[in-house]
mmCIF file of C-alpha atoms in Angstrom:
data_model
loop_
_atom_site.group_PDB
_atom_site.id
_atom_site.type_symbol
_atom_site.label_atom_id
_atom_site.label_comp_id
_atom_site.label_asym_id
_atom_site.label_seq_id
_atom_site.Cartn_x
_atom_site.Cartn_y
_atom_site.Cartn_z
ATOM 1 C CA MET A 1 67.286 -9.248 -102.011
ATOM 2 C CA VAL A 2 69.030 -7.589 -104.938
ATOM 3 C CA SER A 3 72.815 -7.988 -105.128
ATOM 4 C CA ALA A 4 75.264 -5.090 -105.248
ATOM 5 C CA ASP A 5 76.551 -6.435 -108.577
ATOM 6 C CA ALA A 6 73.037 -6.249 -110.047
ATOM 7 C CA VAL A 7 72.782 -2.632 -108.884
ATOM 8 C CA TRP A 8 76.152 -1.744 -110.450
ATOM 9 C CA ALA A 9 75.050 -3.403 -113.701
ATOM 10 C CA ALA A 10 71.769 -1.429 -113.713
ATOM 11 C CA LEU A 11 73.578 1.840 -113.003
ATOM 12 C CA ALA A 12 76.017 1.114 -115.844
ATOM 13 C CA GLU A 13 73.066 1.424 -118.224
ATOM 14 C CA ILE A 14 72.287 5.012 -117.211
ATOM 15 C CA PRO A 15 73.670 7.408 -119.800
ATOM 16 C CA ASP A 16 75.142 10.817 -119.056
ATOM 17 C CA PRO A 17 72.290 13.088 -120.217
ATOM 18 C CA GLU A 18 74.693 15.299 -122.172
ATOM 19 C CA ILE A 19 77.158 12.719 -123.522
ATOM 20 C CA PRO A 20 74.914 9.635 -123.791
ATOM 21 C CA THR A 21 77.645 7.263 -124.993
ATOM 22 C CA VAL A 22 79.140 7.458 -121.476
ATOM 23 C CA SER A 23 77.373 5.968 -118.439
ATOM 24 C CA VAL A 24 77.332 7.263 -114.870
ATOM 25 C CA VAL A 25 79.575 4.336 -113.920
ATOM 26 C CA ASP A 26 82.055 5.247 -116.694
ATOM 27 C CA LEU A 27 82.128 8.782 -115.269
ATOM 28 C CA GLY A 28 83.077 7.428 -111.858
ATOM 29 C CA VAL A 29 80.345 9.370 -110.040
ATOM 30 C CA VAL A 30 79.053 6.281 -108.217
ATOM 31 C CA ARG A 31 81.385 6.047 -105.231
ATOM 32 C CA ASP A 32 79.721 3.231 -103.372
ATOM 33 C CA VAL A 33 76.734 0.847 -103.482
ATOM 34 C CA ARG A 34 75.468 -0.843 -100.307
ATOM 35 C CA VAL A 35 72.541 -3.223 -100.083
ATOM 36 C CA GLU A 36 70.774 -3.611 -96.727
ATOM 37 C CA ASP A 37 67.680 -5.807 -97.119
ATOM 38 C CA ARG A 38 65.327 -3.903 -99.446
ATOM 39 C CA ARG A 39 67.246 -0.658 -99.178
ATOM 40 C CA VAL A 40 69.991 0.258 -101.648
ATOM 41 C CA ARG A 41 72.266 3.092 -100.625
ATOM 42 C CA VAL A 42 74.224 4.790 -103.385
ATOM 43 C CA GLU A 43 76.891 7.396 -102.791
ATOM 44 C CA PHE A 44 76.876 9.819 -105.681
ATOM 45 C CA THR A 45 79.614 12.412 -106.162
ATOM 46 C CA PRO A 46 78.755 15.367 -108.412
ATOM 47 C CA THR A 47 81.093 16.294 -111.250
ATOM 48 C CA PHE A 48 80.936 20.052 -111.858
ATOM 49 C CA LEU A 49 78.772 21.776 -109.236
ATOM 50 C CA GLY A 50 76.807 23.819 -111.756
ATOM 51 C CA CYS A 51 76.095 20.869 -114.041
ATOM 52 C CA PRO A 52 72.339 20.585 -114.703
ATOM 53 C CA ALA A 53 72.768 16.882 -115.576
ATOM 54 C CA LEU A 54 73.392 16.008 -111.908
ATOM 55 C CA GLU A 55 69.734 15.975 -110.888
ATOM 56 C CA THR A 56 68.784 13.967 -113.962
ATOM 57 C CA MET A 57 71.456 11.377 -113.090
ATOM 58 C CA ARG A 58 70.358 11.201 -109.461
ATOM 59 C CA ASP A 59 66.710 10.683 -110.406
ATOM 60 C CA ALA A 60 67.586 8.106 -113.074
ATOM 61 C CA MET A 61 69.580 6.113 -110.499
ATOM 62 C CA ALA A 62 66.627 6.108 -108.113
ATOM 63 C CA ARG A 63 64.262 4.885 -110.846
ATOM 64 C CA ARG A 64 66.596 2.041 -111.907
ATOM 65 C CA ILE A 65 66.892 0.846 -108.335
ATOM 66 C CA GLU A 66 63.111 0.953 -107.908
ATOM 67 C CA ALA A 67 62.810 -1.112 -111.091
ATOM 68 C CA LEU A 68 64.943 -3.769 -109.363
ATOM 69 C CA GLY A 69 62.292 -3.911 -106.627
ATOM 70 C CA ALA A 70 64.438 -2.115 -104.057
ATOM 71 C CA GLU A 71 64.189 1.148 -102.139
ATOM 72 C CA PRO A 72 66.760 3.675 -103.352
ATOM 73 C CA GLU A 73 68.606 6.084 -101.102
ATOM 74 C CA ILE A 74 70.878 8.324 -103.140
ATOM 75 C CA ARG A 75 73.297 10.272 -100.988
ATOM 76 C CA VAL A 76 74.903 13.229 -102.737
ATOM 77 C CA ILE A 77 78.464 13.563 -101.434
ATOM 78 C CA MET A 78 79.673 17.164 -101.601
ATOM 79 C CA ASP A 79 83.314 16.518 -100.805
ATOM 80 C CA ASP A 80 86.402 16.517 -102.928
ATOM 81 C CA SER A 81 86.383 12.830 -103.851
ATOM 82 C CA TRP A 82 85.515 13.220 -107.543
ATOM 83 C CA SER A 83 88.070 14.333 -110.068
ATOM 84 C CA THR A 84 88.327 13.611 -113.773
ATOM 85 C CA ASP A 85 90.822 10.872 -112.810
ATOM 86 C CA ARG A 86 87.739 8.900 -111.671
ATOM 87 C CA ILE A 87 86.581 8.490 -115.296
ATOM 88 C CA THR A 88 87.281 4.843 -116.150
ATOM 89 C CA PRO A 89 89.556 3.736 -119.036
ATOM 90 C CA GLU A 90 86.412 2.525 -120.877
ATOM 91 C CA GLY A 91 84.784 5.903 -120.249
ATOM 92 C CA ARG A 92 87.815 7.713 -121.681
ATOM 93 C CA GLU A 93 87.728 5.533 -124.790
ATOM 94 C CA LYS A 94 83.995 6.180 -125.260
ATOM 95 C CA LEU A 95 84.590 9.923 -124.938
ATOM 96 C CA ARG A 96 87.281 9.790 -127.613
ATOM 97 C CA ALA A 97 85.035 7.748 -129.922
ATOM 98 C CA SER A 98 82.307 10.395 -129.656
ATOM 99 C CA GLY A 99 84.628 13.266 -130.544
ATOM 100 C CA PHE A 100 85.692 14.489 -127.102
ATOM 101 C CA SER A 101 89.307 14.494 -126.140
ATOM 102 C CA PRO A 102 89.471 12.857 -122.680
ATOM 103 C CA PRO A 103 90.873 14.831 -119.721
ATOM 104 C CA ALA A 104 94.592 14.839 -119.023
ATOM 105 C CA PRO A 105 95.444 13.045 -115.752
ATOM 106 C CA ARG A 106 95.162 15.245 -112.697
ATOM 107 C CA ALA A 107 97.963 13.213 -111.152
ATOM 108 C CA ALA A 108 100.333 15.354 -113.210
ATOM 109 C CA GLY A 109 99.462 18.311 -110.936
ATOM 110 C CA THR A 110 97.244 21.385 -110.916
ATOM 111 C CA PRO A 111 96.218 22.370 -114.454
ATOM 112 C CA GLN A 112 98.208 25.328 -115.779
ATOM 113 C CA LEU A 113 97.381 27.736 -118.582
ATOM 114 C CA VAL A 114 100.779 27.209 -120.188
ATOM 115 C CA GLN A 115 99.988 23.500 -120.413
ATOM 116 C CA LEU A 116 96.554 24.124 -122.007
ATOM 117 C CA ARG A 117 98.196 26.437 -124.497
ATOM 118 C CA SER A 118 100.745 23.797 -125.454
ATOM 119 C CA SER A 119 100.014 21.323 -128.198
ATOM 120 C CA ALA A 120 99.980 18.366 -125.790
ATOM 121 C CA PHE A 121 96.355 17.477 -126.489
ATOM 122 C CA ARG A 122 95.542 14.988 -129.169
ATOM 123 C CA CYS A 123 92.807 15.557 -131.759
ATOM 124 C CA PRO A 124 90.113 12.859 -131.249
ATOM 125 C CA TYR A 125 89.494 12.742 -135.012
ATOM 126 C CA CYS A 126 92.949 12.423 -136.603
ATOM 127 C CA GLY A 127 95.193 11.816 -133.571
ATOM 128 C CA SER A 128 97.446 14.783 -134.346
ATOM 129 C CA ARG A 129 99.048 16.752 -131.513
ATOM 130 C CA GLU A 130 99.015 19.908 -133.618
ATOM 131 C CA THR A 131 96.123 21.404 -131.671
ATOM 132 C CA ARG A 132 95.578 24.786 -130.035
ATOM 133 C CA LEU A 133 93.402 26.172 -127.264
ATOM 134 C CA GLU A 134 90.492 28.267 -128.573
ATOM 135 C CA ASN A 135 88.630 28.840 -125.319
ATOM 136 C CA ILE A 136 89.097 27.529 -121.765
ATOM 137 C CA PHE A 137 85.294 27.427 -121.633
ATOM 138 C CA GLY A 138 82.833 25.640 -123.868
ATOM 139 C CA PRO A 139 79.202 24.631 -124.232
ATOM 140 C CA THR A 140 79.079 22.979 -120.781
ATOM 141 C CA PRO A 141 81.200 23.532 -117.641
ATOM 142 C CA CYS A 142 83.193 20.339 -118.243
ATOM 143 C CA ARG A 143 84.579 21.229 -121.677
ATOM 144 C CA SER A 144 87.133 23.499 -123.349
ATOM 145 C CA LEU A 145 87.316 24.269 -127.057
ATOM 146 C CA ARG A 146 90.363 23.337 -129.141
ATOM 147 C CA TYR A 147 91.219 23.375 -132.831
ATOM 148 C CA CYS A 148 93.233 20.813 -134.738
ATOM 149 C CA THR A 149 95.526 22.490 -137.250
ATOM 150 C CA SER A 150 96.240 19.151 -138.984
ATOM 151 C CA CYS A 151 92.681 18.138 -139.937
ATOM 152 C CA ARG A 152 91.250 21.649 -139.404
ATOM 153 C CA GLN A 153 88.546 20.426 -137.120
ATOM 154 C CA PRO A 154 87.405 22.134 -133.912
ATOM 155 C CA PHE A 155 86.903 19.694 -131.042
ATOM 156 C CA GLU A 156 85.940 19.645 -127.378
ATOM 157 C CA GLN A 157 88.432 18.816 -124.695
ATOM 158 C CA PHE A 158 87.172 17.460 -121.359
ATOM 159 C CA LYS A 159 88.601 19.735 -118.630
ATOM 160 C CA THR A 160 90.858 18.219 -116.016
ATOM 161 C CA ILE A 161 89.574 18.935 -112.522
ATOM 162 C CA MET B 1 80.120 22.398 -82.682
ATOM 163 C CA ASN B 2 78.362 24.673 -80.156
ATOM 164 C CA VAL B 3 75.524 27.103 -80.939
ATOM 165 C CA ALA B 4 77.795 30.106 -81.469
ATOM 166 C CA GLN B 5 80.133 28.154 -83.746
ATOM 167 C CA ARG B 6 77.221 26.869 -85.781
ATOM 168 C CA ALA B 7 75.801 30.392 -86.187
ATOM 169 C CA ALA B 8 79.220 31.669 -87.284
ATOM 170 C CA ARG B 9 79.457 28.859 -89.811
ATOM 171 C CA VAL B 10 76.040 29.708 -91.265
ATOM 172 C CA ASP B 11 77.039 33.388 -91.547
ATOM 173 C CA LEU B 12 80.224 32.439 -93.361
ATOM 174 C CA LEU B 13 78.402 30.067 -95.721
ATOM 175 C CA LEU B 14 75.832 32.741 -96.556
ATOM 176 C CA GLU B 15 78.541 35.326 -97.271
ATOM 177 C CA LEU B 16 80.265 32.937 -99.668
ATOM 178 C CA ALA B 17 77.065 31.720 -101.292
ATOM 179 C CA ASP B 18 75.619 35.219 -101.717
ATOM 180 C CA ASP B 19 78.868 36.423 -103.328
ATOM 181 C CA GLU B 20 78.836 33.538 -105.793
ATOM 182 C CA LEU B 21 75.117 33.845 -106.571
ATOM 183 C CA ILE B 22 75.180 37.586 -107.180
ATOM 184 C CA LEU B 23 78.429 37.479 -109.151
ATOM 185 C CA GLY B 24 77.068 34.575 -111.195
ATOM 186 C CA TRP B 25 74.046 36.685 -111.959
ATOM 187 C CA ARG B 26 76.183 39.703 -112.911
ATOM 188 C CA ASN B 27 78.485 37.586 -115.097
ATOM 189 C CA SER B 28 75.481 36.131 -116.887
ATOM 190 C CA GLU B 29 74.483 39.668 -117.908
ATOM 191 C CA TRP B 30 77.216 39.381 -120.576
ATOM 192 C CA THR B 31 75.486 36.380 -122.156
ATOM 193 C CA GLY B 32 74.638 37.416 -125.691
ATOM 194 C CA VAL B 33 76.315 40.831 -125.536
ATOM 195 C CA ALA B 34 79.999 40.224 -124.651
ATOM 196 C CA PRO B 35 82.550 41.825 -127.028
ATOM 197 C CA SER B 36 83.265 38.476 -128.714
ATOM 198 C CA LEU B 37 81.562 35.132 -129.027
ATOM 199 C CA GLU B 38 84.382 33.443 -127.075
ATOM 200 C CA GLU B 39 83.876 35.818 -124.149
ATOM 201 C CA ASP B 40 80.143 35.285 -124.344
ATOM 202 C CA VAL B 41 80.777 31.550 -123.852
ATOM 203 C CA ALA B 42 83.385 32.140 -121.133
ATOM 204 C CA PHE B 43 81.329 34.521 -118.995
ATOM 205 C CA SER B 44 78.220 32.362 -119.353
ATOM 206 C CA SER B 45 80.131 29.262 -118.272
ATOM 207 C CA ILE B 46 81.791 31.043 -115.331
ATOM 208 C CA ALA B 47 78.344 32.305 -114.286
ATOM 209 C CA GLN B 48 76.987 28.764 -114.383
ATOM 210 C CA ASN B 49 79.865 27.513 -112.198
ATOM 211 C CA GLU B 50 79.436 30.324 -109.653
ATOM 212 C CA ILE B 51 75.728 29.645 -109.300
ATOM 213 C CA GLY B 52 76.532 25.932 -108.877
ATOM 214 C CA HIS B 53 78.954 26.831 -106.070
ATOM 215 C CA ALA B 54 76.287 29.043 -104.503
ATOM 216 C CA ARG B 55 73.826 26.171 -104.546
ATOM 217 C CA ALA B 56 76.223 23.767 -102.822
ATOM 218 C CA LEU B 57 77.091 26.375 -100.163
ATOM 219 C CA TYR B 58 73.416 27.223 -99.573
ATOM 220 C CA GLU B 59 72.679 23.501 -99.185
ATOM 221 C CA LEU B 60 75.229 23.251 -96.359
ATOM 222 C CA ALA B 61 73.723 26.312 -94.657
ATOM 223 C CA ALA B 62 70.181 25.046 -95.303
ATOM 224 C CA ALA B 63 70.932 21.759 -93.527
ATOM 225 C CA ASP B 64 71.913 23.745 -90.417
ATOM 226 C CA LEU B 65 68.925 26.081 -90.652
ATOM 227 C CA GLY B 66 66.297 23.465 -91.537
ATOM 228 C CA THR B 67 65.429 25.145 -94.828
ATOM 229 C CA THR B 68 66.324 24.691 -98.522
ATOM 230 C CA ALA B 69 68.890 26.182 -100.882
ATOM 231 C CA ASP B 70 66.141 27.759 -103.009
ATOM 232 C CA GLU B 71 64.576 29.466 -100.013
ATOM 233 C CA LEU B 72 67.922 30.902 -98.962
ATOM 234 C CA ALA B 73 68.788 32.021 -102.480
ATOM 235 C CA LEU B 74 65.451 33.518 -103.461
ATOM 236 C CA ASP B 75 63.064 34.019 -100.530
ATOM 237 C CA ARG B 76 65.081 36.454 -98.439
ATOM 238 C CA GLN B 77 64.592 40.211 -98.571
ATOM 239 C CA PRO B 78 67.337 42.313 -100.235
ATOM 240 C CA ASP B 79 68.612 43.611 -96.884
ATOM 241 C CA GLU B 80 69.147 40.047 -95.647
ATOM 242 C CA TYR B 81 71.789 39.259 -98.280
ATOM 243 C CA ARG B 82 75.389 39.227 -97.093
ATOM 244 C CA SER B 83 77.081 39.759 -100.471
ATOM 245 C CA ALA B 84 80.109 41.994 -100.872
ATOM 246 C CA PRO B 85 79.311 45.258 -102.680
ATOM 247 C CA LEU B 86 82.012 44.383 -105.266
ATOM 248 C CA VAL B 87 79.810 41.652 -106.751
ATOM 249 C CA GLU B 88 76.675 43.775 -106.662
ATOM 250 C CA LEU B 89 78.015 46.434 -109.056
ATOM 251 C CA ARG B 90 76.482 46.358 -112.479
ATOM 252 C CA GLN B 91 79.398 46.645 -114.891
ATOM 253 C CA LEU B 92 78.526 47.943 -118.310
ATOM 254 C CA GLU B 93 82.071 48.468 -119.459
ATOM 255 C CA TRP B 94 84.518 45.700 -120.379
ATOM 256 C CA ALA B 95 87.724 46.927 -118.661
ATOM 257 C CA ARG B 96 85.793 47.372 -115.396
ATOM 258 C CA THR B 97 84.246 43.933 -115.833
ATOM 259 C CA ILE B 98 87.685 42.370 -116.244
ATOM 260 C CA ALA B 99 89.059 44.341 -113.287
ATOM 261 C CA ARG B 100 86.198 43.139 -111.074
ATOM 262 C CA HIS B 101 86.609 39.581 -112.384
ATOM 263 C CA TYR B 102 90.322 39.565 -111.522
ATOM 264 C CA LEU B 103 89.920 41.319 -108.152
ATOM 265 C CA TYR B 104 87.120 38.971 -107.097
ATOM 266 C CA GLU B 105 88.744 35.745 -108.292
ATOM 267 C CA SER B 106 92.060 36.617 -106.645
ATOM 268 C CA ALA B 107 90.323 37.429 -103.341
ATOM 269 C CA ASP B 108 88.164 34.316 -103.587
ATOM 270 C CA ALA B 109 91.337 32.231 -104.080
ATOM 271 C CA VAL B 110 92.770 33.465 -100.763
ATOM 272 C CA ARG B 111 89.485 32.686 -99.018
ATOM 273 C CA ILE B 112 89.173 29.199 -100.532
ATOM 274 C CA GLU B 113 92.773 28.374 -99.578
ATOM 275 C CA ALA B 114 91.954 29.265 -95.978
ATOM 276 C CA LEU B 115 88.741 27.209 -96.020
ATOM 277 C CA GLN B 116 90.511 24.128 -97.356
ATOM 278 C CA ALA B 117 92.601 24.178 -94.197
ATOM 279 C CA ALA B 118 89.537 24.705 -91.963
ATOM 280 C CA ASP B 119 88.892 22.363 -89.043
ATOM 281 C CA ASP B 120 85.478 21.460 -90.518
ATOM 282 C CA PRO B 121 85.566 18.489 -92.905
ATOM 283 C CA GLU B 122 82.339 19.428 -94.723
ATOM 284 C CA LEU B 123 83.443 22.971 -95.401
ATOM 285 C CA ALA B 124 87.029 22.016 -96.235
ATOM 286 C CA GLY B 125 85.842 19.265 -98.609
ATOM 287 C CA LEU B 126 83.446 21.546 -100.460
ATOM 288 C CA ALA B 127 86.090 24.288 -100.672
ATOM 289 C CA ALA B 128 88.518 21.806 -102.264
ATOM 290 C CA LYS B 129 85.875 20.772 -104.772
ATOM 291 C CA ILE B 130 85.067 24.394 -105.636
ATOM 292 C CA GLU B 131 88.775 25.142 -106.048
ATOM 293 C CA ARG B 132 89.054 22.561 -108.853
ATOM 294 C CA GLU B 133 86.716 24.730 -110.938
ATOM 295 C CA GLU B 134 87.955 28.118 -109.752
ATOM 296 C CA ILE B 135 91.415 27.375 -111.170
ATOM 297 C CA TYR B 136 89.899 27.903 -114.621
ATOM 298 C CA HIS B 137 88.246 31.188 -113.668
ATOM 299 C CA ARG B 138 91.599 32.514 -112.512
ATOM 300 C CA MET B 139 93.351 31.359 -115.692
ATOM 301 C CA HIS B 140 90.762 33.270 -117.683
ATOM 302 C CA ALA B 141 91.152 36.412 -115.563
ATOM 303 C CA GLU B 142 94.965 36.180 -115.745
ATOM 304 C CA MET B 143 94.848 35.895 -119.532
ATOM 305 C CA TRP B 144 92.941 39.156 -119.685
ATOM 306 C CA ILE B 145 95.298 40.871 -117.244
ATOM 307 C CA ASP B 146 98.236 39.926 -119.512
ATOM 308 C CA ARG B 147 96.370 41.178 -122.527
ATOM 309 C CA LEU B 148 95.434 44.520 -120.983
ATOM 310 C CA LEU B 149 98.878 45.112 -119.477
ATOM 311 C CA ALA B 150 100.481 44.517 -122.883
ATOM 312 C CA SER B 151 99.278 47.859 -124.283
ATOM 313 C CA ALA B 152 99.409 51.410 -122.978
ATOM 314 C CA GLU B 153 95.685 51.941 -123.390
ATOM 315 C CA GLY B 154 94.839 48.577 -121.822
ATOM 316 C CA SER B 155 97.084 49.302 -118.824
ATOM 317 C CA ARG B 156 95.579 52.734 -118.351
ATOM 318 C CA ARG B 157 92.001 51.480 -118.458
ATOM 319 C CA LEU B 158 92.762 48.524 -116.181
ATOM 320 C CA ARG B 159 94.537 50.771 -113.689
ATOM 321 C CA GLU B 160 91.668 53.251 -113.582
ATOM 322 C CA ALA B 161 89.181 50.460 -113.002
ATOM 323 C CA VAL B 162 91.327 48.798 -110.310
ATOM 324 C CA GLU B 163 91.752 52.098 -108.449
ATOM 325 C CA GLU B 164 88.034 52.733 -108.577
ATOM 326 C CA LEU B 165 87.088 49.215 -107.439
ATOM 327 C CA TRP B 166 89.824 48.870 -104.798
ATOM 328 C CA PRO B 167 87.704 49.814 -101.747
ATOM 329 C CA TYR B 168 85.049 47.362 -102.932
ATOM 330 C CA ALA B 169 87.597 44.580 -103.449
ATOM 331 C CA LEU B 170 88.950 45.128 -99.915
ATOM 332 C CA GLY B 171 85.434 44.438 -98.628
ATOM 333 C CA VAL B 172 85.387 40.859 -99.963
ATOM 334 C CA LEU B 173 87.812 39.498 -97.361
ATOM 335 C CA GLY B 174 87.976 39.806 -93.603
ATOM 336 C CA GLU B 175 90.848 41.773 -92.083
ATOM 337 C CA GLU B 176 93.023 38.716 -91.464
ATOM 338 C CA LEU B 177 93.127 37.651 -95.125
ATOM 339 C CA ARG B 178 93.323 41.094 -96.701
ATOM 340 C CA PRO B 179 97.118 41.648 -96.454
ATOM 341 C CA VAL B 180 97.954 38.390 -98.316
ATOM 342 C CA TRP B 181 95.586 39.308 -101.116
ATOM 343 C CA GLU B 182 96.801 42.900 -101.351
ATOM 344 C CA GLU B 183 100.413 41.831 -101.583
ATOM 345 C CA ARG B 184 99.689 39.293 -104.326
ATOM 346 C CA VAL B 185 97.649 41.709 -106.417
ATOM 347 C CA ARG B 186 100.190 44.523 -106.167
ATOM 348 C CA ALA B 187 102.981 42.118 -107.129
ATOM 349 C CA ARG B 188 101.021 40.830 -110.120
ATOM 350 C CA LEU B 189 99.749 44.126 -111.515
ATOM 351 C CA GLY B 190 102.566 46.417 -110.450
ATOM 352 C CA PHE B 191 99.911 48.711 -108.973
ATOM 353 C CA GLY B 192 96.823 48.671 -106.789
ATOM 354 C CA GLY B 193 94.592 51.155 -105.028
ATOM 355 C CA PRO B 194 95.625 53.542 -102.228
ATOM 356 C CA SER B 195 96.714 51.453 -99.225
ATOM 357 C CA ALA B 196 94.857 53.450 -96.562
ATOM 358 C CA THR B 197 91.471 53.026 -98.260
ATOM 359 C CA GLU B 198 88.460 52.265 -96.103
ATOM 360 C CA PRO B 199 86.840 49.009 -97.398
ATOM 361 C CA VAL B 200 83.233 49.058 -98.621
ATOM 362 C CA GLN B 201 81.847 46.472 -96.214
ATOM 363 C CA ARG B 202 79.312 43.758 -96.902
ATOM 364 C CA GLY B 203 75.883 43.665 -95.296
ATOM 365 C CA ARG B 204 74.675 47.054 -96.575
ATOM 366 C CA PRO B 205 72.770 46.235 -99.739
ATOM 367 C CA SER B 206 73.232 48.680 -102.591
ATOM 368 C CA ASP B 207 70.495 50.059 -104.849
ATOM 369 C CA GLU B 208 72.051 47.892 -107.561
ATOM 370 C CA LEU B 209 71.411 44.784 -105.460
ATOM 371 C CA ARG B 210 67.789 45.806 -104.899
ATOM 372 C CA GLU B 211 67.291 46.118 -108.660
ATOM 373 C CA LEU B 212 68.977 42.788 -109.291
ATOM 374 C CA TRP B 213 66.867 41.156 -106.564
ATOM 375 C CA GLU B 214 63.645 42.397 -108.201
ATOM 376 C CA GLU B 215 64.654 40.679 -111.417
ATOM 377 C CA MET B 216 66.219 37.566 -109.871
ATOM 378 C CA THR B 217 63.249 36.696 -107.658
ATOM 379 C CA MET B 218 60.477 37.850 -109.983
ATOM 380 C CA VAL B 219 59.380 34.432 -111.225
ATOM 381 C CA ARG B 220 59.480 32.875 -107.769
ATOM 382 C CA ARG B 221 57.519 35.742 -106.215
ATOM 383 C CA SER B 222 54.925 35.510 -108.997
ATOM 384 C CA ALA B 223 53.917 31.988 -107.889
ATOM 385 C CA PRO B 224 54.795 31.480 -104.207
ATOM 386 C CA GLY B 225 55.257 27.853 -103.240
ATOM 387 C CA ALA B 226 55.161 26.572 -106.838
ATOM 388 C CA ARG B 227 57.274 23.505 -107.619
ATOM 389 C CA TRP B 228 59.297 23.734 -110.839
#
């Protein structure tokens, strides 16, 4: 029988299809892993509902579990349990290293336009806070576009949800 | 949940899902042709979110009906859709597009607030998840309202569009939620449509929906039963 730890370790090797430096475990979308004999039940919480990467992640999880010699059962949980606060500290650091500014904590309250328009977001390249909002929306549902006026570099900001 | 409650829940889910699917489709019509590149990106992204919400809502309904989200979204006939006429309108003009965007998102907000408090954990949970994304749609709509209200021409064009779309916007919500929405919109804009207007009700598909349906379901109808 495969151990839950072995399953977590295998899942930690599955990259996000769109930001491959970050794994599905870093993203916090794996809510629970339960092993019952040969069967491995994974609870998977989607990020953004229109994200086309979700099916790819779900299928990749099933294949990894099969490779461990177990029977996967991936349950997609459509409740409110995922927020960007579920991204792990390692995940946030990996995002920064690949040029994405990590999401602001949701714990601070509902995101407000006035906050996005402020210069509170740090440029992932030079660390400056002299940044401005260019577009609430970006190339994928999870990102906004910002511009750093210090190093004159556009960058992508992970949305807080 | 008894049979009647379950049927009512399916009806509600289909209304919500059809609104989001059709609006997502309409919003995506700006992809490539919006007045600026930034708006092209914004409307495309909002469209993608709305269609994602539609899928999740159809999946809940599909579980009750023993079918699939794709079948509900694409295999029904045009007169079986429950969408509000507001989302069916094909908007070729920017001020009208923004007016519809604001009127729909503000009405949707009232509806989602109510659903989050619903005595149905699945529906309330999904509504809360959808709300996390909708916050950004409303910010975008609000930004445009500020921008249009800041000039005389913008205000005039917004007001004309809001007055024209008012009866359609009233048709998005049921009677019990309408007054909250109307009060909020009038307070925000400083105007609205005539208060005694008869709402354009959902459930009577427009010619515009029939045209959209032809296009939306074309690929699926061309190869029935194909797996993609």
